[in-house]
XYZ file of C-alpha atoms in Angstrom:
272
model
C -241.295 108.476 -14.000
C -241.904 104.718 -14.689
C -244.651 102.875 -13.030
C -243.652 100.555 -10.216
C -245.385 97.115 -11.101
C -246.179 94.694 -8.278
C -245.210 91.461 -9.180
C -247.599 88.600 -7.888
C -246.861 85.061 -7.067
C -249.523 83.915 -9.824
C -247.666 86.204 -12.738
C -244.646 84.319 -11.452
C -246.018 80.896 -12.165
C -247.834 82.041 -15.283
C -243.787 82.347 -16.603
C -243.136 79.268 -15.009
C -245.632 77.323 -17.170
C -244.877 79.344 -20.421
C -241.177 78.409 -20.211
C -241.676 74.925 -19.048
C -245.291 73.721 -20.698
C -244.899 76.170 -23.893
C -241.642 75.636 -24.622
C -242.272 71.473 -24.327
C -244.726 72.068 -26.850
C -241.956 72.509 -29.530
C -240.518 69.571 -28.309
C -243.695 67.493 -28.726
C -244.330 69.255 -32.377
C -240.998 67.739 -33.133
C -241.915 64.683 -32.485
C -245.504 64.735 -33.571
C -244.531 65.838 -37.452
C -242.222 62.458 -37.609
C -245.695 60.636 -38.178
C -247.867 63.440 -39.156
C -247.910 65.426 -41.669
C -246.914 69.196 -40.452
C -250.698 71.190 -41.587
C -252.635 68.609 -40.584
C -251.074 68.016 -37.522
C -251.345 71.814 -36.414
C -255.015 72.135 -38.052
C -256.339 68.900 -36.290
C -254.125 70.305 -32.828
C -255.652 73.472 -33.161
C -259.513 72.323 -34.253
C -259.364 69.832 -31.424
C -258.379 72.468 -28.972
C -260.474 75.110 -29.954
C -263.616 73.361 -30.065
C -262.937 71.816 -26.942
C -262.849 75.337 -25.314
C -265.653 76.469 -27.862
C -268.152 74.264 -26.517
C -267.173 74.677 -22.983
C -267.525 78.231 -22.952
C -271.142 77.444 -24.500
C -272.466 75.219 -21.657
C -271.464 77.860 -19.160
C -273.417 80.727 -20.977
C -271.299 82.576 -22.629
C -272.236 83.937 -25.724
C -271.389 83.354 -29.157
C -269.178 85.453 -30.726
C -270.754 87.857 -33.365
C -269.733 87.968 -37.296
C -267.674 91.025 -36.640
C -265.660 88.977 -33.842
C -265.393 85.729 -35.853
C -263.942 88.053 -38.714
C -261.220 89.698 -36.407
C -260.576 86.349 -34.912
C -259.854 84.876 -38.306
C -256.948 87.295 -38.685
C -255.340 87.221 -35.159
C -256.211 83.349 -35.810
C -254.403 83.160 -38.822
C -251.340 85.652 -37.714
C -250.617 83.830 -34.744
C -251.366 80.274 -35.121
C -251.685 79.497 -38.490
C -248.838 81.431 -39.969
C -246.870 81.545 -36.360
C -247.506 78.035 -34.720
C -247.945 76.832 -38.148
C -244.370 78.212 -39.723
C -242.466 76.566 -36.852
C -244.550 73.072 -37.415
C -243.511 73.346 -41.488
C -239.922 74.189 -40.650
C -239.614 71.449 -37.426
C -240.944 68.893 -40.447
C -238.088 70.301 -42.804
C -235.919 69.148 -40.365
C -234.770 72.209 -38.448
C -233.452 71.868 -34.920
C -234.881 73.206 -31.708
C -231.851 75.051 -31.167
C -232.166 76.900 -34.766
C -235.741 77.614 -33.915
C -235.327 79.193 -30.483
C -232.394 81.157 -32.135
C -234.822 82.195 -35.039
C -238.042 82.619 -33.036
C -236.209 84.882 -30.401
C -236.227 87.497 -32.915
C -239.669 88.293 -32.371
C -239.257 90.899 -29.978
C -237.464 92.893 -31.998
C -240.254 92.476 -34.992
C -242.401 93.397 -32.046
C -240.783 96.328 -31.533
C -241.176 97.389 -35.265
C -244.470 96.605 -35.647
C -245.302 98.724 -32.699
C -243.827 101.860 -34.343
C -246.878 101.640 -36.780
C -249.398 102.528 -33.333
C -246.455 104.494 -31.910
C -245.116 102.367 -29.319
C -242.305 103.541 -27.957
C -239.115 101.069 -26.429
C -237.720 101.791 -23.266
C -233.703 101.128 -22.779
C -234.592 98.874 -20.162
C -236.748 96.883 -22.786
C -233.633 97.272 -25.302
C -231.589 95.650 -22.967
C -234.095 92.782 -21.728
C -234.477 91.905 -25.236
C -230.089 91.865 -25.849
C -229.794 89.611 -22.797
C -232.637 87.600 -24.605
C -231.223 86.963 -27.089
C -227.894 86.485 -25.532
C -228.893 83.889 -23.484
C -231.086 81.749 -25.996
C -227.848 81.555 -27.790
C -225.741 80.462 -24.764
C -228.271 77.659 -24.027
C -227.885 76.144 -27.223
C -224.165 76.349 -27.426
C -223.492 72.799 -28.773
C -226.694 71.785 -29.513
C -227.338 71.324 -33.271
C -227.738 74.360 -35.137
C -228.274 73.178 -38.820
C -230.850 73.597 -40.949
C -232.157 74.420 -44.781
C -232.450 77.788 -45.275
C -235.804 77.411 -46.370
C -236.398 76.208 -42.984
C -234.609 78.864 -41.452
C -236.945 81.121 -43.016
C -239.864 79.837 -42.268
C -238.904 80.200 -38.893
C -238.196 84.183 -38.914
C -241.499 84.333 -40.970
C -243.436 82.610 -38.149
C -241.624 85.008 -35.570
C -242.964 87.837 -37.908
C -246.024 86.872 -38.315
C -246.781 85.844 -34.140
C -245.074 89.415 -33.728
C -247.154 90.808 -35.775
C -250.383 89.373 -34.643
C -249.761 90.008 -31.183
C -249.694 93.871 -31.808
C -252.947 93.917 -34.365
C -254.714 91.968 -31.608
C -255.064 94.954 -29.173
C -256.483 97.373 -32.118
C -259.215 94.311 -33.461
C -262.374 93.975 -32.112
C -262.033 90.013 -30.541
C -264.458 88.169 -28.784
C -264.643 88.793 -24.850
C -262.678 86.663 -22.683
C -261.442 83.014 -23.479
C -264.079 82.721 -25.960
C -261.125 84.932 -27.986
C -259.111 82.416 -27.718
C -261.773 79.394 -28.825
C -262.495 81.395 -31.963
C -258.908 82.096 -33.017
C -258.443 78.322 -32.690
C -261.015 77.091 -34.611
C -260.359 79.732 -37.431
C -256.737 79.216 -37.699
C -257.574 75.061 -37.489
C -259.705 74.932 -40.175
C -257.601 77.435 -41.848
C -253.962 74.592 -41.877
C -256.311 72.026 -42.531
C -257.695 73.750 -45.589
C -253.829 73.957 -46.796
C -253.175 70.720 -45.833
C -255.765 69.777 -48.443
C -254.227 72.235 -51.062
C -250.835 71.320 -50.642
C -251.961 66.878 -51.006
C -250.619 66.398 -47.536
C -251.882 62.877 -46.921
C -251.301 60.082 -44.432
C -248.854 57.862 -45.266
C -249.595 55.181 -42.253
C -250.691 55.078 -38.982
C -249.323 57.353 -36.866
C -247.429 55.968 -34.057
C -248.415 55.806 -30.196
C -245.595 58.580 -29.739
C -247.279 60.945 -32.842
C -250.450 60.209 -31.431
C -249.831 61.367 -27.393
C -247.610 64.555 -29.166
C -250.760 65.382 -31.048
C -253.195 64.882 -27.982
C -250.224 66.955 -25.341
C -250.261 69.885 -27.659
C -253.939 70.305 -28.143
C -254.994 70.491 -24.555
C -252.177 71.471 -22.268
C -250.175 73.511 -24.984
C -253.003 74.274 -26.599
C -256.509 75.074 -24.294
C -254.909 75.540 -20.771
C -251.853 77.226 -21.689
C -253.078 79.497 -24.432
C -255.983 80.522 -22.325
C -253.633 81.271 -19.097
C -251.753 83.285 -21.170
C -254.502 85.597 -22.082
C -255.866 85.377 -18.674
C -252.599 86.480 -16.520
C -250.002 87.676 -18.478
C -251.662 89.643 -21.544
C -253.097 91.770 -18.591
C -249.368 92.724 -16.820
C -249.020 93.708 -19.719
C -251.366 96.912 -19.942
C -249.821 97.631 -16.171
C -245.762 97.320 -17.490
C -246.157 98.241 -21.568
C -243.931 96.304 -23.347
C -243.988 93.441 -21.371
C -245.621 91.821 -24.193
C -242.429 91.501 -26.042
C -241.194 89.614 -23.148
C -243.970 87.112 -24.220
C -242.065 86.541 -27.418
C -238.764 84.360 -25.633
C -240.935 81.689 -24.085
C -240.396 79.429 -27.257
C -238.415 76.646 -28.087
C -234.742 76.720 -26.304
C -236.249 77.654 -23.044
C -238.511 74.724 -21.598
C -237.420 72.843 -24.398
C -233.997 71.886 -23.513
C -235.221 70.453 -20.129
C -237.999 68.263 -21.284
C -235.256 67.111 -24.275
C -233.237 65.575 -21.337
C -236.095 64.528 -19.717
C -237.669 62.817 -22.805
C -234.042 61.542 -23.682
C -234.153 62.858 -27.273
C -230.884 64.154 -28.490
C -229.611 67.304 -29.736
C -231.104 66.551 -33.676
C -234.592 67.245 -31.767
């Protein structure tokens, strides 16, 4: 018989902030790549972020993460950021829409799903059907909104989904760091990682970024980046291992959700 799971007022806001704050962050990305180029921006977002957190956690005492955890957050790093965040920064710079990303990106529950077959997971109907309506609604939000794009942007998109997806699953079987320092590591790893490939591919800086690339650059790293990322681990991960499978759930608070409201709010228009 299924577990009853108590939902608190705290889990309530957690959602609150993914869908609002999270899904901004797309927004701001958008924005950001118009004066930076797309791996640098995410490595220098990321780097910024995660040594922010990194040093933090330091001056309060807690201990550096061992060579077995800095190995095991290189990969979650890398899966989740760096191929993840970092897909959906590539494709935003290739011009793809918000409304083609949250379309895309609200796939990965179902590569979830898959990928959780390898540990044998198994789906509930009533996490079929969560994941339907998901997807159902994504698309009804962005009924009219501008859904073109490259298909080489398109699938960079469904291989960040993949990858996130992916990630998310490994990162309960991986021996991580304790705590936020988890998080501090993965973002340092995964930063240095783009920034690495920004060098390899001769991404370069044209100009100056402008005031706007500048404040999208500084709004992801901190409240998309250290306070949200950290909040997630801290209050939703954990509903998760009382309602399995909530994780998936995890997977629709991209672009298309918060997005759309701070679009209005910003006054961009439907290219963004």
């Amino acid at each position: 018989m299924p577990q009853s799971v108590r939902v608190s007022p705290l889990l309530i806001s957690a959602f609150l902030a993914l869908y609002l704050i999270w899904g901004s962050t797309y927004l701001v990305i958008r924005i950001g790549v118009e004066s930076w180029p797309p791996l640098m921006m995410a490595g220098v977002r990321f780097l910024i972020a995660g040594c922010l957190m990194y040093g933090f956690l330091r001056y309060r005492g807690v201990p550096a993460p061992t060579w077995r955890e800095w190995k095991a957050a290189f990969v979650i790093g890398f899966l989740l950021l760096a191929c993840g965040n970092g897909g959906v920064t590539l494709a935003e710079h290739a011009g793809v829409a918000s409304g083609v990303a949250a379309l895309a990106v609200a796939t990965m529950p179902l590569f979830t799903l898959l990928f959780g077959l390898f540990w044998g997971n198994r789906t509930t109907n009533l996490e079929w059907a969560g994941i339907v309506l998901g997807l159902i609604g994504i698309g009804l939000l962005n009924l009219g909104s501008n859904l073109q794009a490259s298909p080489y942007g398109a699938a960079l998109v469904l291989f960040a989904a993949a990858s996130w997806a992916f990630g998310s699953v490994l990162s309960k079987h991986m021996p991580l760091p304790k705590g936020p320092m988890a998080s501090a590591a993965e973002m340092i790893t995964a930063g240095a990682t783009l920034l690495i490939g920004s060098a390899l591919s001769g991404e370069r800086l044209a100009h100056m970024p402008t005031a706007a690339g500048c404040g999208g650059l500084g709004r992801a790293a901190v409240s998309g980046g250290v306070w949200l990322y950290r909040r997630v681990q801290r209050v939703y991960v954990p509903a998760q291992e009382r309602a399995p499978g909530s994780r998936n759930q995890l997977c629709l608070r991209q672009p298309g959700s918060g997005g759309d409201a701070w679009r209005g709010v910003c006054g961009r228009d439907n290219r963004y």
